[in-house]
mmCIF file of C-alpha atoms in Angstrom:
data_model
loop_
_atom_site.group_PDB
_atom_site.id
_atom_site.type_symbol
_atom_site.label_atom_id
_atom_site.label_comp_id
_atom_site.label_asym_id
_atom_site.label_seq_id
_atom_site.Cartn_x
_atom_site.Cartn_y
_atom_site.Cartn_z
ATOM 1 C CA UNK D 1 0.000 0.000 0.000
ATOM 2 C CA UNK D 2 1.576 3.272 -1.044
ATOM 3 C CA UNK D 3 0.942 6.122 1.339
ATOM 4 C CA UNK D 4 -0.164 9.451 -0.132
ATOM 5 C CA UNK D 5 -0.232 12.385 2.206
ATOM 6 C CA UNK D 6 -2.609 15.335 1.874
ATOM 7 C CA UNK D 7 -1.421 18.566 0.335
ATOM 8 C CA UNK D 8 -1.413 20.128 3.806
ATOM 9 C CA UNK D 9 0.764 17.330 5.203
ATOM 10 C CA UNK D 10 3.650 18.226 7.472
ATOM 11 C CA UNK D 11 7.251 17.298 6.712
ATOM 12 C CA UNK D 12 6.953 14.507 9.259
ATOM 13 C CA UNK D 13 3.920 13.054 7.460
ATOM 14 C CA UNK D 14 5.729 13.282 4.125
ATOM 15 C CA UNK D 15 8.806 11.518 5.460
ATOM 16 C CA UNK D 16 6.629 8.705 6.778
ATOM 17 C CA UNK D 17 4.983 8.408 3.394
ATOM 18 C CA UNK D 18 8.334 7.996 1.667
ATOM 19 C CA UNK D 19 9.331 5.175 4.009
ATOM 20 C CA UNK D 20 6.242 3.038 3.273
ATOM 21 C CA UNK D 21 5.390 0.996 0.227
ATOM 22 C CA UNK D 22 2.472 -1.134 -1.156
ATOM 23 C CA UNK D 23 -0.339 -1.189 -3.682
ATOM 24 C CA UNK D 24 -3.303 0.800 -2.513
ATOM 25 C CA UNK D 25 -3.206 4.580 -2.086
ATOM 26 C CA UNK D 26 -4.566 6.174 1.093
ATOM 27 C CA UNK D 27 -4.180 9.479 2.869
ATOM 28 C CA UNK D 28 -2.289 9.423 6.157
ATOM 29 C CA UNK D 29 -1.922 11.857 9.042
ATOM 30 C CA UNK D 30 -0.016 11.664 12.313
ATOM 31 C CA UNK D 31 -2.151 11.734 15.439
ATOM 32 C CA UNK D 32 -1.299 13.550 18.680
ATOM 33 C CA UNK D 33 1.117 10.763 19.594
ATOM 34 C CA UNK D 34 2.913 10.780 16.251
ATOM 35 C CA UNK D 35 1.292 7.544 15.126
ATOM 36 C CA UNK D 36 0.321 7.219 11.449
ATOM 37 C CA UNK D 37 -3.446 6.898 10.909
ATOM 38 C CA UNK D 38 -5.504 6.375 7.777
ATOM 39 C CA UNK D 39 -7.510 9.519 7.141
ATOM 40 C CA UNK D 40 -11.140 9.560 6.027
ATOM 41 C CA UNK D 41 -12.193 11.736 3.068
ATOM 42 C CA UNK D 42 -15.025 14.133 3.821
ATOM 43 C CA UNK D 43 -17.323 12.497 1.249
ATOM 44 C CA UNK D 44 -17.112 9.187 3.152
ATOM 45 C CA UNK D 45 -18.616 10.624 6.342
ATOM 46 C CA UNK D 46 -22.192 10.340 4.982
ATOM 47 C CA UNK D 47 -23.120 13.866 6.043
ATOM 48 C CA UNK D 48 -26.169 15.751 4.796
ATOM 49 C CA UNK D 49 -25.678 17.802 1.626
ATOM 50 C CA UNK D 50 -25.786 21.073 3.562
ATOM 51 C CA UNK D 51 -23.187 19.975 6.136
ATOM 52 C CA UNK D 52 -20.912 18.513 3.454
ATOM 53 C CA UNK D 53 -21.024 21.590 1.226
ATOM 54 C CA UNK D 54 -20.392 24.005 4.095
ATOM 55 C CA UNK D 55 -17.386 22.009 5.315
ATOM 56 C CA UNK D 56 -16.003 21.521 1.822
ATOM 57 C CA UNK D 57 -16.236 25.223 1.050
ATOM 58 C CA UNK D 58 -14.471 25.981 4.331
ATOM 59 C CA UNK D 59 -11.547 23.729 3.395
ATOM 60 C CA UNK D 60 -12.378 20.657 5.466
ATOM 61 C CA UNK D 61 -11.595 17.927 2.948
ATOM 62 C CA UNK D 62 -10.557 15.223 5.424
ATOM 63 C CA UNK D 63 -11.920 14.062 8.777
ATOM 64 C CA UNK D 64 -8.589 14.642 10.549
ATOM 65 C CA UNK D 65 -9.045 18.398 10.074
ATOM 66 C CA UNK D 66 -12.220 18.201 12.176
ATOM 67 C CA UNK D 67 -10.601 16.516 15.176
ATOM 68 C CA UNK D 68 -11.088 18.737 18.227
ATOM 69 C CA UNK D 69 -13.365 21.203 16.437
ATOM 70 C CA UNK D 70 -15.907 22.940 18.683
ATOM 71 C CA UNK D 71 -19.519 23.853 18.019
ATOM 72 C CA UNK D 72 -18.545 27.516 18.196
ATOM 73 C CA UNK D 73 -15.966 27.016 15.435
ATOM 74 C CA UNK D 74 -18.490 25.147 13.276
ATOM 75 C CA UNK D 75 -21.122 27.846 13.731
ATOM 76 C CA UNK D 76 -18.640 30.416 12.458
ATOM 77 C CA UNK D 77 -18.661 28.648 9.058
ATOM 78 C CA UNK D 78 -20.823 30.456 6.535
ATOM 79 C CA UNK D 79 -24.369 29.032 6.194
ATOM 80 C CA UNK D 80 -23.701 26.202 8.674
ATOM 81 C CA UNK D 81 -26.438 26.265 11.335
ATOM 82 C CA UNK D 82 -26.963 24.681 14.750
ATOM 83 C CA UNK D 83 -28.584 21.538 13.295
ATOM 84 C CA UNK D 84 -25.674 20.894 10.920
ATOM 85 C CA UNK D 85 -23.137 21.557 13.689
ATOM 86 C CA UNK D 86 -24.892 18.980 15.858
ATOM 87 C CA UNK D 87 -24.842 16.449 13.030
ATOM 88 C CA UNK D 88 -21.105 16.934 12.455
ATOM 89 C CA UNK D 89 -20.211 16.688 16.161
ATOM 90 C CA UNK D 90 -22.304 13.519 16.522
ATOM 91 C CA UNK D 91 -20.526 12.000 13.548
ATOM 92 C CA UNK D 92 -17.111 12.858 15.000
ATOM 93 C CA UNK D 93 -17.947 11.028 18.241
ATOM 94 C CA UNK D 94 -18.296 7.767 16.299
ATOM 95 C CA UNK D 95 -15.181 8.127 14.125
ATOM 96 C CA UNK D 96 -12.259 5.762 14.558
ATOM 97 C CA UNK D 97 -9.091 6.287 12.538
ATOM 98 C CA UNK D 98 -7.391 3.027 11.634
ATOM 99 C CA UNK D 99 -3.719 2.756 12.543
ATOM 100 C CA UNK D 100 -1.424 2.283 9.556
ATOM 101 C CA UNK D 101 0.554 -0.920 9.914
ATOM 102 C CA UNK D 102 4.189 -0.033 10.301
ATOM 103 C CA UNK D 103 7.124 -1.780 8.700
ATOM 104 C CA UNK D 104 8.988 -4.194 10.943
ATOM 105 C CA UNK D 105 12.101 -2.894 12.647
ATOM 106 C CA UNK D 106 15.365 -3.901 10.952
ATOM 107 C CA UNK D 107 16.123 -7.524 11.785
ATOM 108 C CA UNK D 108 19.906 -7.320 12.181
ATOM 109 C CA UNK D 109 20.543 -3.737 13.198
ATOM 110 C CA UNK D 110 21.235 -2.366 16.662
ATOM 111 C CA UNK D 111 19.910 -4.948 19.130
ATOM 112 C CA UNK D 112 20.191 -2.657 22.162
ATOM 113 C CA UNK D 113 18.202 0.089 20.452
ATOM 114 C CA UNK D 114 15.502 -2.379 19.367
ATOM 115 C CA UNK D 115 15.232 -3.753 22.919
ATOM 116 C CA UNK D 116 14.883 -0.280 24.411
ATOM 117 C CA UNK D 117 12.247 0.711 21.835
ATOM 118 C CA UNK D 118 10.301 -2.459 22.681
ATOM 119 C CA UNK D 119 10.305 -1.537 26.408
ATOM 120 C CA UNK D 120 9.187 2.010 25.652
ATOM 121 C CA UNK D 121 6.396 0.806 23.335
ATOM 122 C CA UNK D 122 4.977 -1.273 26.202
ATOM 123 C CA UNK D 123 4.510 1.896 28.254
ATOM 124 C CA UNK D 124 4.137 4.872 25.896
ATOM 125 C CA UNK D 125 2.077 5.362 22.748
ATOM 126 C CA UNK D 126 4.767 5.630 20.092
ATOM 127 C CA UNK D 127 5.621 4.638 16.532
ATOM 128 C CA UNK D 128 8.351 2.013 16.931
ATOM 129 C CA UNK D 129 9.944 2.848 13.594
ATOM 130 C CA UNK D 130 10.031 6.559 14.290
ATOM 131 C CA UNK D 131 11.435 6.039 17.773
ATOM 132 C CA UNK D 132 14.057 3.563 16.537
ATOM 133 C CA UNK D 133 15.236 5.979 13.870
ATOM 134 C CA UNK D 134 15.490 8.816 16.365
ATOM 135 C CA UNK D 135 17.367 6.836 19.031
ATOM 136 C CA UNK D 136 19.687 4.792 16.806
ATOM 137 C CA UNK D 137 22.410 7.515 16.627
ATOM 138 C CA UNK D 138 22.464 7.675 20.451
ATOM 139 C CA UNK D 139 23.135 3.936 20.736
ATOM 140 C CA UNK D 140 25.679 3.985 17.913
ATOM 141 C CA UNK D 141 27.653 6.837 19.508
ATOM 142 C CA UNK D 142 27.687 5.015 22.847
ATOM 143 C CA UNK D 143 28.968 1.819 21.217
ATOM 144 C CA UNK D 144 31.673 3.717 19.345
ATOM 145 C CA UNK D 145 32.797 5.300 22.634
ATOM 146 C CA UNK D 146 32.646 1.945 24.450
ATOM 147 C CA UNK D 147 30.239 3.167 27.108
ATOM 148 C CA UNK D 148 26.716 2.487 28.311
ATOM 149 C CA UNK D 149 23.912 4.617 26.910
ATOM 150 C CA UNK D 150 22.992 7.468 29.234
ATOM 151 C CA UNK D 151 19.219 7.598 29.825
ATOM 152 C CA UNK D 152 19.386 11.389 29.751
ATOM 153 C CA UNK D 153 20.737 11.229 26.202
ATOM 154 C CA UNK D 154 17.834 8.982 25.207
ATOM 155 C CA UNK D 155 15.175 11.179 26.750
ATOM 156 C CA UNK D 156 16.701 14.295 25.247
ATOM 157 C CA UNK D 157 15.270 12.992 21.952
ATOM 158 C CA UNK D 158 12.316 15.214 21.035
ATOM 159 C CA UNK D 159 9.900 12.462 19.969
ATOM 160 C CA UNK D 160 10.494 10.305 23.063
ATOM 161 C CA UNK D 161 10.295 13.288 25.378
ATOM 162 C CA UNK D 162 7.024 14.397 23.793
ATOM 163 C CA UNK D 163 5.580 10.875 24.149
ATOM 164 C CA UNK D 164 6.475 10.842 27.855
ATOM 165 C CA UNK D 165 4.789 14.231 28.330
ATOM 166 C CA UNK D 166 1.627 12.901 26.660
ATOM 167 C CA UNK D 167 1.663 9.916 29.014
ATOM 168 C CA UNK D 168 2.077 12.101 32.099
ATOM 169 C CA UNK D 169 -0.845 14.285 30.970
ATOM 170 C CA UNK D 170 -2.970 11.166 30.405
ATOM 171 C CA UNK D 171 -2.091 9.849 33.863
ATOM 172 C CA UNK D 172 -2.954 13.188 35.467
ATOM 173 C CA UNK D 173 -6.388 13.021 33.808
ATOM 174 C CA UNK D 174 -7.179 10.184 36.201
ATOM 175 C CA UNK D 175 -6.638 12.429 39.237
ATOM 176 C CA UNK D 176 -9.448 14.977 39.593
ATOM 177 C CA UNK D 177 -7.650 17.019 42.227
ATOM 178 C CA UNK D 178 -4.095 16.416 41.037
ATOM 179 C CA UNK D 179 -1.460 13.832 41.954
ATOM 180 C CA UNK D 180 1.733 13.707 43.970
ATOM 181 C CA UNK D 181 4.845 13.426 41.818
ATOM 182 C CA UNK D 182 5.564 10.111 43.509
ATOM 183 C CA UNK D 183 2.156 8.800 42.379
ATOM 184 C CA UNK D 184 2.982 9.573 38.751
ATOM 185 C CA UNK D 185 6.462 8.076 39.063
ATOM 186 C CA UNK D 186 4.977 4.908 40.601
ATOM 187 C CA UNK D 187 2.781 4.438 37.510
ATOM 188 C CA UNK D 188 5.796 4.463 35.166
ATOM 189 C CA UNK D 189 8.232 1.500 35.253
ATOM 190 C CA UNK D 190 11.426 2.398 37.097
ATOM 191 C CA UNK D 191 13.589 0.139 34.907
ATOM 192 C CA UNK D 192 12.631 2.240 31.847
ATOM 193 C CA UNK D 193 12.567 5.767 33.276
ATOM 194 C CA UNK D 194 15.680 5.891 35.438
ATOM 195 C CA UNK D 195 18.031 8.675 36.394
ATOM 196 C CA UNK D 196 15.490 11.270 37.489
ATOM 197 C CA UNK D 197 14.080 11.576 33.964
ATOM 198 C CA UNK D 198 10.450 11.798 35.095
ATOM 199 C CA UNK D 199 11.160 14.545 37.642
ATOM 200 C CA UNK D 200 13.116 16.478 35.024
ATOM 201 C CA UNK D 201 10.312 16.194 32.464
ATOM 202 C CA UNK D 202 7.682 17.203 35.040
ATOM 203 C CA UNK D 203 9.724 20.309 35.897
ATOM 204 C CA UNK D 204 9.963 21.137 32.202
ATOM 205 C CA UNK D 205 6.202 20.694 31.759
ATOM 206 C CA UNK D 206 5.578 23.012 34.711
ATOM 207 C CA UNK D 207 7.924 25.638 33.256
ATOM 208 C CA UNK D 208 6.137 25.382 29.902
ATOM 209 C CA UNK D 209 2.712 25.772 31.542
ATOM 210 C CA UNK D 210 1.508 22.282 30.573
ATOM 211 C CA UNK D 211 0.907 21.447 34.233
ATOM 212 C CA UNK D 212 0.522 23.486 37.402
ATOM 213 C CA UNK D 213 1.522 22.876 41.008
ATOM 214 C CA UNK D 214 -1.165 22.960 43.676
ATOM 215 C CA UNK D 215 0.548 22.588 47.014
ATOM 216 C CA UNK D 216 2.406 19.285 46.944
ATOM 217 C CA UNK D 217 0.467 18.090 43.901
ATOM 218 C CA UNK D 218 0.529 18.651 40.174
ATOM 219 C CA UNK D 219 -2.462 19.009 37.828
ATOM 220 C CA UNK D 220 -3.011 19.333 34.104
ATOM 221 C CA UNK D 221 -3.089 22.977 33.043
ATOM 222 C CA UNK D 222 -6.554 23.813 31.788
ATOM 223 C CA UNK D 223 -8.150 27.102 30.893
ATOM 224 C CA UNK D 224 -10.046 28.765 33.703
ATOM 225 C CA UNK D 225 -13.712 29.489 33.118
ATOM 226 C CA UNK D 226 -12.845 33.188 32.877
ATOM 227 C CA UNK D 227 -10.187 32.511 30.203
ATOM 228 C CA UNK D 228 -12.719 30.474 28.258
ATOM 229 C CA UNK D 229 -15.342 33.225 28.561
ATOM 230 C CA UNK D 230 -12.896 35.836 27.336
ATOM 231 C CA UNK D 231 -12.001 33.631 24.343
ATOM 232 C CA UNK D 232 -15.585 33.340 23.000
ATOM 233 C CA UNK D 233 -15.472 34.832 19.515
ATOM 234 C CA UNK D 234 -19.038 36.139 19.188
ATOM 235 C CA UNK D 235 -19.181 39.442 21.025
ATOM 236 C CA UNK D 236 -22.749 39.184 22.309
ATOM 237 C CA UNK D 237 -22.221 35.577 23.426
ATOM 238 C CA UNK D 238 -19.027 36.573 25.219
ATOM 239 C CA UNK D 239 -20.739 39.515 26.909
ATOM 240 C CA UNK D 240 -23.723 37.428 28.052
ATOM 241 C CA UNK D 241 -21.517 34.649 29.401
ATOM 242 C CA UNK D 242 -19.132 36.927 31.312
ATOM 243 C CA UNK D 243 -21.993 38.889 32.842
ATOM 244 C CA UNK D 244 -23.572 35.647 34.042
ATOM 245 C CA UNK D 245 -20.249 34.536 35.558
ATOM 246 C CA UNK D 246 -20.123 37.813 37.436
ATOM 247 C CA UNK D 247 -23.502 37.106 38.980
ATOM 248 C CA UNK D 248 -25.937 39.117 36.867
ATOM 249 C CA UNK D 249 -29.433 37.666 36.455
ATOM 250 C CA UNK D 250 -30.734 36.439 33.112
ATOM 251 C CA UNK D 251 -33.392 39.154 33.185
ATOM 252 C CA UNK D 252 -30.783 41.890 33.681
ATOM 253 C CA UNK D 253 -28.522 40.484 30.955
ATOM 254 C CA UNK D 254 -31.375 40.171 28.463
ATOM 255 C CA UNK D 255 -32.818 43.561 29.365
ATOM 256 C CA UNK D 256 -29.509 45.353 28.767
ATOM 257 C CA UNK D 257 -29.226 43.723 25.322
ATOM 258 C CA UNK D 258 -32.879 44.214 24.373
ATOM 259 C CA UNK D 259 -33.679 40.482 24.289
ATOM 260 C CA UNK D 260 -35.791 38.197 26.453
ATOM 261 C CA UNK D 261 -34.592 36.383 29.539
ATOM 262 C CA UNK D 262 -35.078 33.099 27.667
ATOM 263 C CA UNK D 263 -32.862 34.241 24.807
ATOM 264 C CA UNK D 264 -30.122 35.155 27.277
ATOM 265 C CA UNK D 265 -30.446 31.703 28.847
ATOM 266 C CA UNK D 266 -30.173 30.006 25.430
ATOM 267 C CA UNK D 267 -26.991 31.904 24.536
ATOM 268 C CA UNK D 268 -25.345 31.061 27.870
ATOM 269 C CA UNK D 269 -26.392 27.402 27.593
ATOM 270 C CA UNK D 270 -24.832 27.236 24.138
ATOM 271 C CA UNK D 271 -21.578 28.679 25.485
ATOM 272 C CA UNK D 272 -21.539 26.031 28.201
ATOM 273 C CA UNK D 273 -22.320 23.252 25.754
ATOM 274 C CA UNK D 274 -19.273 23.928 23.560
ATOM 275 C CA UNK D 275 -16.740 24.839 26.233
ATOM 276 C CA UNK D 276 -13.664 22.643 26.792
ATOM 277 C CA UNK D 277 -12.844 21.118 30.164
ATOM 278 C CA UNK D 278 -11.889 23.982 32.463
ATOM 279 C CA UNK D 279 -9.962 24.086 35.724
ATOM 280 C CA UNK D 280 -13.093 24.626 37.814
ATOM 281 C CA UNK D 281 -14.710 21.412 36.531
ATOM 282 C CA UNK D 282 -12.833 19.476 39.204
ATOM 283 C CA UNK D 283 -15.384 20.766 41.731
ATOM 284 C CA UNK D 284 -18.497 19.686 39.815
ATOM 285 C CA UNK D 285 -18.969 16.259 41.423
ATOM 286 C CA UNK D 286 -18.337 17.771 44.848
ATOM 287 C CA UNK D 287 -20.781 20.620 44.216
ATOM 288 C CA UNK D 288 -23.514 18.301 42.953
ATOM 289 C CA UNK D 289 -23.252 16.160 46.077
ATOM 290 C CA UNK D 290 -22.789 18.649 48.944
ATOM 291 C CA UNK D 291 -24.651 21.805 49.844
ATOM 292 C CA UNK D 292 -22.011 24.506 50.082
ATOM 293 C CA UNK D 293 -23.039 28.095 50.635
ATOM 294 C CA UNK D 294 -21.088 30.709 48.720
ATOM 295 C CA UNK D 295 -19.214 31.773 51.855
ATOM 296 C CA UNK D 296 -18.416 28.221 52.946
ATOM 297 C CA UNK D 297 -17.168 27.206 49.494
ATOM 298 C CA UNK D 298 -14.760 30.142 49.469
ATOM 299 C CA UNK D 299 -13.657 29.334 53.029
ATOM 300 C CA UNK D 300 -12.904 25.715 52.174
ATOM 301 C CA UNK D 301 -11.255 26.050 48.764
ATOM 302 C CA UNK D 302 -10.183 29.685 48.509
ATOM 303 C CA UNK D 303 -12.106 30.154 45.248
ATOM 304 C CA UNK D 304 -13.768 33.420 44.211
ATOM 305 C CA UNK D 305 -17.417 34.199 43.472
ATOM 306 C CA UNK D 306 -16.947 33.595 39.746
ATOM 307 C CA UNK D 307 -16.068 29.954 40.367
ATOM 308 C CA UNK D 308 -19.118 29.533 42.575
ATOM 309 C CA UNK D 309 -21.364 31.219 40.002
ATOM 310 C CA UNK D 310 -20.026 28.953 37.272
ATOM 311 C CA UNK D 311 -20.715 25.824 39.337
ATOM 312 C CA UNK D 312 -24.290 26.977 40.019
ATOM 313 C CA UNK D 313 -24.820 27.549 36.280
ATOM 314 C CA UNK D 314 -23.131 24.279 35.226
ATOM 315 C CA UNK D 315 -24.779 22.083 37.875
ATOM 316 C CA UNK D 316 -28.181 23.748 37.953
ATOM 317 C CA UNK D 317 -28.312 23.518 41.755
ATOM 318 C CA UNK D 318 -26.217 22.615 44.764
ATOM 319 C CA UNK D 319 -26.135 19.157 46.314
ATOM 320 C CA UNK D 320 -28.327 18.122 49.217
ATOM 321 C CA UNK D 321 -25.901 16.490 51.658
ATOM 322 C CA UNK D 322 -24.516 18.514 54.584
ATOM 323 C CA UNK D 323 -20.849 19.441 54.275
ATOM 324 C CA UNK D 324 -20.129 17.530 57.485
ATOM 325 C CA UNK D 325 -20.677 14.247 55.642
ATOM 326 C CA UNK D 326 -17.726 15.080 53.382
ATOM 327 C CA UNK D 327 -15.317 14.512 56.282
ATOM 328 C CA UNK D 328 -15.779 10.739 55.980
ATOM 329 C CA UNK D 329 -16.501 10.505 52.240
ATOM 330 C CA UNK D 330 -13.691 8.361 50.796
ATOM 331 C CA UNK D 331 -14.827 9.141 47.247
ATOM 332 C CA UNK D 332 -12.771 12.328 47.651
ATOM 333 C CA UNK D 333 -9.041 12.514 48.495
ATOM 334 C CA UNK D 334 -7.915 13.270 52.065
ATOM 335 C CA UNK D 335 -6.830 16.845 51.301
ATOM 336 C CA UNK D 336 -10.349 17.707 50.052
ATOM 337 C CA UNK D 337 -11.958 16.143 53.115
ATOM 338 C CA UNK D 338 -9.520 18.070 55.271
ATOM 339 C CA UNK D 339 -10.497 21.353 53.612
ATOM 340 C CA UNK D 340 -14.114 20.685 54.598
ATOM 341 C CA UNK D 341 -13.044 20.828 58.245
ATOM 342 C CA UNK D 342 -12.604 24.594 57.959
ATOM 343 C CA UNK D 343 -16.341 24.802 57.198
ATOM 344 C CA UNK D 344 -17.618 22.166 59.613
ATOM 345 C CA UNK D 345 -15.562 23.536 62.487
ATOM 346 C CA UNK D 346 -15.605 27.224 61.567
ATOM 347 C CA UNK D 347 -17.375 28.028 64.861
ATOM 348 C CA UNK D 348 -14.938 26.002 66.971
ATOM 349 C CA UNK D 349 -11.554 26.671 68.530
ATOM 350 C CA UNK D 350 -8.931 24.047 69.324
ATOM 351 C CA UNK D 351 -7.633 23.844 72.906
ATOM 352 C CA UNK D 352 -5.008 21.208 73.684
ATOM 353 C CA UNK D 353 -6.094 19.181 70.659
ATOM 354 C CA UNK D 354 -9.823 19.273 71.487
ATOM 355 C CA UNK D 355 -12.359 21.246 69.423
ATOM 356 C CA UNK D 356 -14.539 23.461 71.557
ATOM 357 C CA UNK D 357 -17.531 25.420 70.293
ATOM 358 C CA UNK D 358 -16.939 29.173 70.373
ATOM 359 C CA UNK D 359 -19.424 30.119 73.076
ATOM 360 C CA UNK D 360 -18.988 31.176 76.669
ATOM 361 C CA UNK D 361 -20.875 28.174 78.047
ATOM 362 C CA UNK D 362 -18.968 25.623 75.951
ATOM 363 C CA UNK D 363 -15.575 27.071 76.907
ATOM 364 C CA UNK D 364 -16.529 27.180 80.592
ATOM 365 C CA UNK D 365 -17.690 23.565 80.378
ATOM 366 C CA UNK D 366 -14.380 22.542 78.798
ATOM 367 C CA UNK D 367 -12.322 24.327 81.478
ATOM 368 C CA UNK D 368 -14.317 22.806 84.329
ATOM 369 C CA UNK D 369 -14.037 19.294 82.852
ATOM 370 C CA UNK D 370 -10.332 19.636 82.136
ATOM 371 C CA UNK D 371 -8.953 21.488 85.143
ATOM 372 C CA UNK D 372 -11.436 21.481 87.995
ATOM 373 C CA UNK D 373 -12.293 17.907 88.890
ATOM 374 C CA UNK D 374 -12.380 18.946 92.558
ATOM 375 C CA UNK D 375 -13.713 22.011 94.318
ATOM 376 C CA UNK D 376 -11.860 25.238 93.503
ATOM 377 C CA UNK D 377 -12.156 28.947 94.128
ATOM 378 C CA UNK D 378 -13.533 31.389 91.582
ATOM 379 C CA UNK D 379 -10.191 33.150 91.573
ATOM 380 C CA UNK D 380 -8.491 29.926 90.478
ATOM 381 C CA UNK D 381 -11.042 29.475 87.734
ATOM 382 C CA UNK D 382 -10.561 33.056 86.509
#
């Protein structure tokens, strides 16, 4: 099968095409992990005539160009309406790009390099051929110098380093409230990623803004809800959404723009429907389960009113369970349960390790129980 890349193919795609050979001609693109995938022509997506024509006229000739497209971006295409955008997004959810079968690695060339590539491919999503070609010079130089290959030299390779970063981001996606560095390191085999490579790459990702540190933990860097709101391209949609985040009512927003309350609600709902995952989404499950007041939510998590407003809009309502139940809820990590203590015990003080309610009678009761088991004078008590 001979590989034919699209006219918009990158140099990397073209080089892959030149390395492959066979009978049938297909279009190939490299996915986020650098793996070659068979692309799907637009006319094979079985879209309605309207959707097809709008996409074709806008330059979308292959399905790969639609990967990651948002409803907002689709609606900006001339003559493409809400119904067509919904059809296209639904179609994209069912798409599966077939992986192009790679050539076998050279049978008699560098055994050490092949063995290392095999170990990496068991952990990271990589193209074995591409990785072998990138790492082969490192192994050859080490053999010429009569020394062992330094892992830092291997992970200095751009493709391997990028694959490791993708894996770390994927692992962090499984931790709603972030993960300790040690937790990420424990999920990656020590015999493959030695010499402090993971810590070095994590530091680099933090410096590049790919991840953020939250106390002792790290999280994926996502847009905040404010950053998303400010990025909305349609001016009236952006204005409606930001006003709602700042606490204005639907009636006030609609009235200022000369539209109905319902129209304002529809615009804001559409903005929510097409938004990406944002940093504040980590609180959604918590907010849907427990009944935090605005003041208590800020006290526990240090978040501002805009975050609270967003959660109200996104969730529709607060949860029903009292915050006190969160203290023993193992569905949430210990640090989140601990933060709930500041709410549950906000009216208490701690004396010698015991929580005492902040009232005259409760403090007197504590003092009498703790220090005056026998009769004493009032002066002693004072």
